[in-house]
Amino acid sequence: MKTLFFFITLTVLNQAIKAQMKFEGTHPPNKEVLALLEQEAKIMDNVRNVSQRDSLRAQILSKGFFYHGVDGKPINLDGLTKRQTKNNFQALEAKVISETLYQYESTAILVIMEWQKIKDKGVISDNYNSVLIVMGIENGKWKILSDIMGRKPKLSEEEMKKANK
């Protein structure tokens, strides 16, 4: 179940882009990176069929893209699509608690802390988690290189209040 949080993360990216995103790194936010994140969020928000959604996502992911879940097992997009389909995974609700985009010359990293409600293998659960999305320039275009799920974050009192609003 924890390895499928990737899809929730992308669903909440639309909120993240519109919300108060913090910016760090050595360069100001790159408009192509923000457009990439917005495109990913639109796909995740509007396309519920797993195969169709992931075929659209494939166009903005690196050919070497991998997802790394808290189970410690990296998996490519095809494997993740098959697993999500088999588990009947559904993103039900999500809230971004905080997000920071670290922008560098040829790399961008989005760090998100979020709350989410999911259905996986028929079980509904809600969780707090952290996510790291790495983007880079591939053949002259910004692509999503990897998505890495972290363990349950330790939230400050202020972050907990924001999550419970």
PDB file of C-alpha atoms in Angstrom:
ATOM      1  CA  MET A   1       0.000   0.000   0.000  1.00  0.00           C
ATOM      2  CA  LYS A   2       2.690   2.509   0.959  1.00  0.00           C
ATOM      3  CA  THR A   3       4.435   2.053  -2.370  1.00  0.00           C
ATOM      4  CA  LEU A   4       1.441   3.470  -4.210  1.00  0.00           C
ATOM      5  CA  PHE A   5       1.346   6.883  -2.553  1.00  0.00           C
ATOM      6  CA  PHE A   6       3.048   8.266  -5.658  1.00  0.00           C
ATOM      7  CA  PHE A   7      -0.294   8.788  -7.364  1.00  0.00           C
ATOM      8  CA  ILE A   8      -1.745  10.737  -4.455  1.00  0.00           C
ATOM      9  CA  THR A   9       1.299  12.964  -4.497  1.00  0.00           C
ATOM     10  CA  LEU A  10       0.758  13.876  -8.099  1.00  0.00           C
ATOM     11  CA  THR A  11      -2.903  14.583  -7.530  1.00  0.00           C
ATOM     12  CA  VAL A  12      -2.049  17.135  -4.877  1.00  0.00           C
ATOM     13  CA  LEU A  13       0.566  18.831  -7.060  1.00  0.00           C
ATOM     14  CA  ASN A  14      -2.166  20.983  -8.561  1.00  0.00           C
ATOM     15  CA  GLN A  15      -2.853  22.270  -5.039  1.00  0.00           C
ATOM     16  CA  ALA A  16       0.876  22.641  -4.423  1.00  0.00           C
ATOM     17  CA  ILE A  17       1.423  24.834  -7.459  1.00  0.00           C
ATOM     18  CA  LYS A  18      -1.485  27.096  -6.505  1.00  0.00           C
ATOM     19  CA  ALA A  19      -0.703  27.084  -2.777  1.00  0.00           C
ATOM     20  CA  GLN A  20       2.073  28.929  -1.004  1.00  0.00           C
ATOM     21  CA  MET A  21       5.084  27.092  -2.377  1.00  0.00           C
ATOM     22  CA  LYS A  22       8.485  27.901  -0.917  1.00  0.00           C
ATOM     23  CA  PHE A  23      11.467  28.238  -3.214  1.00  0.00           C
ATOM     24  CA  GLU A  24      15.096  27.415  -2.428  1.00  0.00           C
ATOM     25  CA  GLY A  25      18.206  26.428  -4.344  1.00  0.00           C
ATOM     26  CA  THR A  26      20.623  28.374  -6.514  1.00  0.00           C
ATOM     27  CA  HIS A  27      18.219  29.584  -9.212  1.00  0.00           C
ATOM     28  CA  PRO A  28      14.758  31.178  -9.252  1.00  0.00           C
ATOM     29  CA  PRO A  29      11.843  28.837 -10.103  1.00  0.00           C
ATOM     30  CA  ASN A  30      12.033  27.733 -13.713  1.00  0.00           C
ATOM     31  CA  LYS A  31       8.787  28.286 -15.615  1.00  0.00           C
ATOM     32  CA  GLU A  32       9.276  25.005 -17.520  1.00  0.00           C
ATOM     33  CA  VAL A  33       9.568  23.114 -14.210  1.00  0.00           C
ATOM     34  CA  LEU A  34       6.378  24.715 -12.904  1.00  0.00           C
ATOM     35  CA  ALA A  35       4.628  23.905 -16.205  1.00  0.00           C
ATOM     36  CA  LEU A  36       5.824  20.285 -15.936  1.00  0.00           C
ATOM     37  CA  LEU A  37       4.412  19.990 -12.426  1.00  0.00           C
ATOM     38  CA  GLU A  38       1.139  21.543 -13.534  1.00  0.00           C
ATOM     39  CA  GLN A  39       0.876  19.174 -16.504  1.00  0.00           C
ATOM     40  CA  GLU A  40       1.468  16.188 -14.227  1.00  0.00           C
ATOM     41  CA  ALA A  41      -1.167  17.432 -11.773  1.00  0.00           C
ATOM     42  CA  LYS A  42      -3.748  17.923 -14.538  1.00  0.00           C
ATOM     43  CA  ILE A  43      -3.233  14.374 -15.771  1.00  0.00           C
ATOM     44  CA  MET A  44      -3.551  12.978 -12.268  1.00  0.00           C
ATOM     45  CA  ASP A  45      -6.627  15.089 -11.495  1.00  0.00           C
ATOM     46  CA  ASN A  46      -8.520  14.428 -14.729  1.00  0.00           C
ATOM     47  CA  VAL A  47      -7.690  10.898 -15.888  1.00  0.00           C
ATOM     48  CA  ARG A  48      -8.839   8.070 -13.619  1.00  0.00           C
ATOM     49  CA  ASN A  49      -8.165   5.097 -15.917  1.00  0.00           C
ATOM     50  CA  VAL A  50      -4.735   3.873 -14.807  1.00  0.00           C
ATOM     51  CA  SER A  51      -3.438   2.765 -18.230  1.00  0.00           C
ATOM     52  CA  GLN A  52      -4.620   5.913 -19.984  1.00  0.00           C
ATOM     53  CA  ARG A  53      -3.303   8.165 -17.227  1.00  0.00           C
ATOM     54  CA  ASP A  54       0.109   6.542 -17.186  1.00  0.00           C
ATOM     55  CA  SER A  55       0.401   6.566 -20.982  1.00  0.00           C
ATOM     56  CA  LEU A  56      -0.100  10.346 -20.821  1.00  0.00           C
ATOM     57  CA  ARG A  57       2.380  10.646 -17.943  1.00  0.00           C
ATOM     58  CA  ALA A  58       4.994   8.651 -19.869  1.00  0.00           C
ATOM     59  CA  GLN A  59       5.451  11.643 -22.152  1.00  0.00           C
ATOM     60  CA  ILE A  60       6.690  13.832 -19.287  1.00  0.00           C
ATOM     61  CA  LEU A  61       8.685  11.196 -17.412  1.00  0.00           C
ATOM     62  CA  SER A  62      12.298  10.312 -18.086  1.00  0.00           C
ATOM     63  CA  LYS A  63      12.879   7.050 -19.950  1.00  0.00           C
ATOM     64  CA  GLY A  64      14.790   5.971 -16.838  1.00  0.00           C
ATOM     65  CA  PHE A  65      12.062   7.106 -14.427  1.00  0.00           C
ATOM     66  CA  PHE A  66      11.703   5.149 -11.216  1.00  0.00           C
ATOM     67  CA  TYR A  67       9.475   5.264  -8.179  1.00  0.00           C
ATOM     68  CA  HIS A  68      10.967   4.374  -4.820  1.00  0.00           C
ATOM     69  CA  GLY A  69       8.521   3.551  -2.060  1.00  0.00           C
ATOM     70  CA  VAL A  70       9.010   3.218   1.667  1.00  0.00           C
ATOM     71  CA  ASP A  71       9.295  -0.524   1.111  1.00  0.00           C
ATOM     72  CA  GLY A  72      12.760   0.133  -0.347  1.00  0.00           C
ATOM     73  CA  LYS A  73      11.978  -1.406  -3.737  1.00  0.00           C
ATOM     74  CA  PRO A  74      12.415   0.864  -6.772  1.00  0.00           C
ATOM     75  CA  ILE A  75      10.028   0.178  -9.654  1.00  0.00           C
ATOM     76  CA  ASN A  76       9.559   1.598 -13.147  1.00  0.00           C
ATOM     77  CA  LEU A  77       6.339   3.148 -14.451  1.00  0.00           C
ATOM     78  CA  ASP A  78       5.121  -0.032 -16.133  1.00  0.00           C
ATOM     79  CA  GLY A  79       5.523  -2.030 -12.935  1.00  0.00           C
ATOM     80  CA  LEU A  80       3.839   0.665 -10.894  1.00  0.00           C
ATOM     81  CA  THR A  81       0.906   0.817 -13.327  1.00  0.00           C
ATOM     82  CA  LYS A  82       0.463  -2.967 -13.138  1.00  0.00           C
ATOM     83  CA  ARG A  83       0.663  -2.935  -9.332  1.00  0.00           C
ATOM     84  CA  GLN A  84      -1.820  -0.084  -8.989  1.00  0.00           C
ATOM     85  CA  THR A  85      -4.266  -1.766 -11.362  1.00  0.00           C
ATOM     86  CA  LYS A  86      -3.958  -5.105  -9.539  1.00  0.00           C
ATOM     87  CA  ASN A  87      -4.495  -3.436  -6.135  1.00  0.00           C
ATOM     88  CA  ASN A  88      -7.418  -1.304  -7.389  1.00  0.00           C
ATOM     89  CA  PHE A  89      -5.652   1.740  -5.928  1.00  0.00           C
ATOM     90  CA  GLN A  90      -7.720   4.932  -5.644  1.00  0.00           C
ATOM     91  CA  ALA A  91      -6.739   8.399  -4.476  1.00  0.00           C
ATOM     92  CA  LEU A  92      -9.710   9.646  -2.449  1.00  0.00           C
ATOM     93  CA  GLU A  93      -8.565  12.893  -0.790  1.00  0.00           C
ATOM     94  CA  ALA A  94      -5.338  14.782  -0.179  1.00  0.00           C
ATOM     95  CA  LYS A  95      -4.040  17.964   1.457  1.00  0.00           C
ATOM     96  CA  VAL A  96      -0.651  19.538   0.971  1.00  0.00           C
ATOM     97  CA  ILE A  97       0.853  20.573   4.296  1.00  0.00           C
ATOM     98  CA  SER A  98       4.029  22.103   2.907  1.00  0.00           C
ATOM     99  CA  GLU A  99       5.976  22.124  -0.331  1.00  0.00           C
ATOM    100  CA  THR A 100       9.370  23.481  -1.275  1.00  0.00           C
ATOM    101  CA  LEU A 101      10.829  23.582  -4.773  1.00  0.00           C
ATOM    102  CA  TYR A 102      14.632  23.490  -4.837  1.00  0.00           C
ATOM    103  CA  GLN A 103      15.659  24.882  -8.221  1.00  0.00           C
ATOM    104  CA  TYR A 104      19.154  24.432  -9.604  1.00  0.00           C
ATOM    105  CA  GLU A 105      20.592  24.903 -13.061  1.00  0.00           C
ATOM    106  CA  SER A 106      19.690  21.500 -14.518  1.00  0.00           C
ATOM    107  CA  THR A 107      17.933  19.834 -11.574  1.00  0.00           C
ATOM    108  CA  ALA A 108      14.807  20.662  -9.592  1.00  0.00           C
ATOM    109  CA  ILE A 109      13.571  18.867  -6.496  1.00  0.00           C
ATOM    110  CA  LEU A 110      10.085  19.209  -5.064  1.00  0.00           C
ATOM    111  CA  VAL A 111       9.686  18.223  -1.409  1.00  0.00           C
ATOM    112  CA  ILE A 112       6.108  17.764  -0.215  1.00  0.00           C
ATOM    113  CA  MET A 113       4.578  16.853   3.123  1.00  0.00           C
ATOM    114  CA  GLU A 114       0.963  15.810   2.796  1.00  0.00           C
ATOM    115  CA  TRP A 115      -2.059  14.099   4.283  1.00  0.00           C
ATOM    116  CA  GLN A 116      -3.924  11.655   2.097  1.00  0.00           C
ATOM    117  CA  LYS A 117      -6.841   9.271   2.139  1.00  0.00           C
ATOM    118  CA  ILE A 118      -6.500   6.285  -0.175  1.00  0.00           C
ATOM    119  CA  LYS A 119      -8.099   2.966  -1.021  1.00  0.00           C
ATOM    120  CA  ASP A 120      -5.651   0.161  -1.710  1.00  0.00           C
ATOM    121  CA  LYS A 121      -6.462  -3.551  -1.885  1.00  0.00           C
ATOM    122  CA  GLY A 122      -9.974  -2.678  -0.699  1.00  0.00           C
ATOM    123  CA  VAL A 123      -8.755  -0.982   2.491  1.00  0.00           C
ATOM    124  CA  ILE A 124      -9.337   2.734   3.090  1.00  0.00           C
ATOM    125  CA  SER A 125      -6.653   4.505   5.124  1.00  0.00           C
ATOM    126  CA  ASP A 126      -5.409   7.987   5.796  1.00  0.00           C
ATOM    127  CA  ASN A 127      -1.736   8.803   6.202  1.00  0.00           C
ATOM    128  CA  TYR A 128       0.813  11.563   6.485  1.00  0.00           C
ATOM    129  CA  ASN A 129       3.811  11.182   4.236  1.00  0.00           C
ATOM    130  CA  SER A 130       6.722  12.968   2.647  1.00  0.00           C
ATOM    131  CA  VAL A 131       7.566  12.936  -1.039  1.00  0.00           C
ATOM    132  CA  LEU A 132      10.622  13.889  -3.058  1.00  0.00           C
ATOM    133  CA  ILE A 133      10.158  14.420  -6.808  1.00  0.00           C
ATOM    134  CA  VAL A 134      13.354  14.862  -8.808  1.00  0.00           C
ATOM    135  CA  MET A 135      13.298  16.599 -12.198  1.00  0.00           C
ATOM    136  CA  GLY A 136      16.083  17.184 -14.675  1.00  0.00           C
ATOM    137  CA  ILE A 137      16.820  18.186 -18.224  1.00  0.00           C
ATOM    138  CA  GLU A 138      16.774  15.254 -20.647  1.00  0.00           C
ATOM    139  CA  ASN A 139      17.403  15.891 -24.352  1.00  0.00           C
ATOM    140  CA  GLY A 140      16.773  19.599 -23.803  1.00  0.00           C
ATOM    141  CA  LYS A 141      13.431  19.179 -21.981  1.00  0.00           C
ATOM    142  CA  TRP A 142      12.543  19.064 -18.311  1.00  0.00           C
ATOM    143  CA  LYS A 143      11.367  15.590 -17.274  1.00  0.00           C
ATOM    144  CA  ILE A 144      10.418  13.900 -14.025  1.00  0.00           C
ATOM    145  CA  LEU A 145      13.301  11.555 -13.210  1.00  0.00           C
ATOM    146  CA  SER A 146      12.073   9.913 -10.025  1.00  0.00           C
ATOM    147  CA  ASP A 147       9.518   9.997  -7.268  1.00  0.00           C
ATOM    148  CA  ILE A 148      10.635   8.933  -3.826  1.00  0.00           C
ATOM    149  CA  MET A 149       8.302   8.289  -0.911  1.00  0.00           C
ATOM    150  CA  GLY A 150       9.559   8.992   2.568  1.00  0.00           C
ATOM    151  CA  ARG A 151       8.451   7.697   5.893  1.00  0.00           C
ATOM    152  CA  LYS A 152       5.774   9.396   7.958  1.00  0.00           C
ATOM    153  CA  PRO A 153       7.110  12.912   8.623  1.00  0.00           C
ATOM    154  CA  LYS A 154       7.399  14.459  12.049  1.00  0.00           C
ATOM    155  CA  LEU A 155       5.085  17.444  11.754  1.00  0.00           C
ATOM    156  CA  SER A 156       5.308  20.605  13.777  1.00  0.00           C
ATOM    157  CA  GLU A 157       2.267  21.807  15.714  1.00  0.00           C
ATOM    158  CA  GLU A 158       1.643  24.441  13.018  1.00  0.00           C
ATOM    159  CA  GLU A 159       1.806  21.815  10.244  1.00  0.00           C
ATOM    160  CA  MET A 160      -0.612  19.570  12.118  1.00  0.00           C
ATOM    161  CA  LYS A 161      -3.080  22.473  12.407  1.00  0.00           C
ATOM    162  CA  LYS A 162      -2.778  23.138   8.674  1.00  0.00           C
ATOM    163  CA  ALA A 163      -3.381  19.454   7.883  1.00  0.00           C
ATOM    164  CA  ASN A 164      -6.519  19.364  10.044  1.00  0.00           C
ATOM    165  CA  LYS A 165      -8.170  22.430   8.489  1.00  0.00           C
TER     166      LYS A 165
END
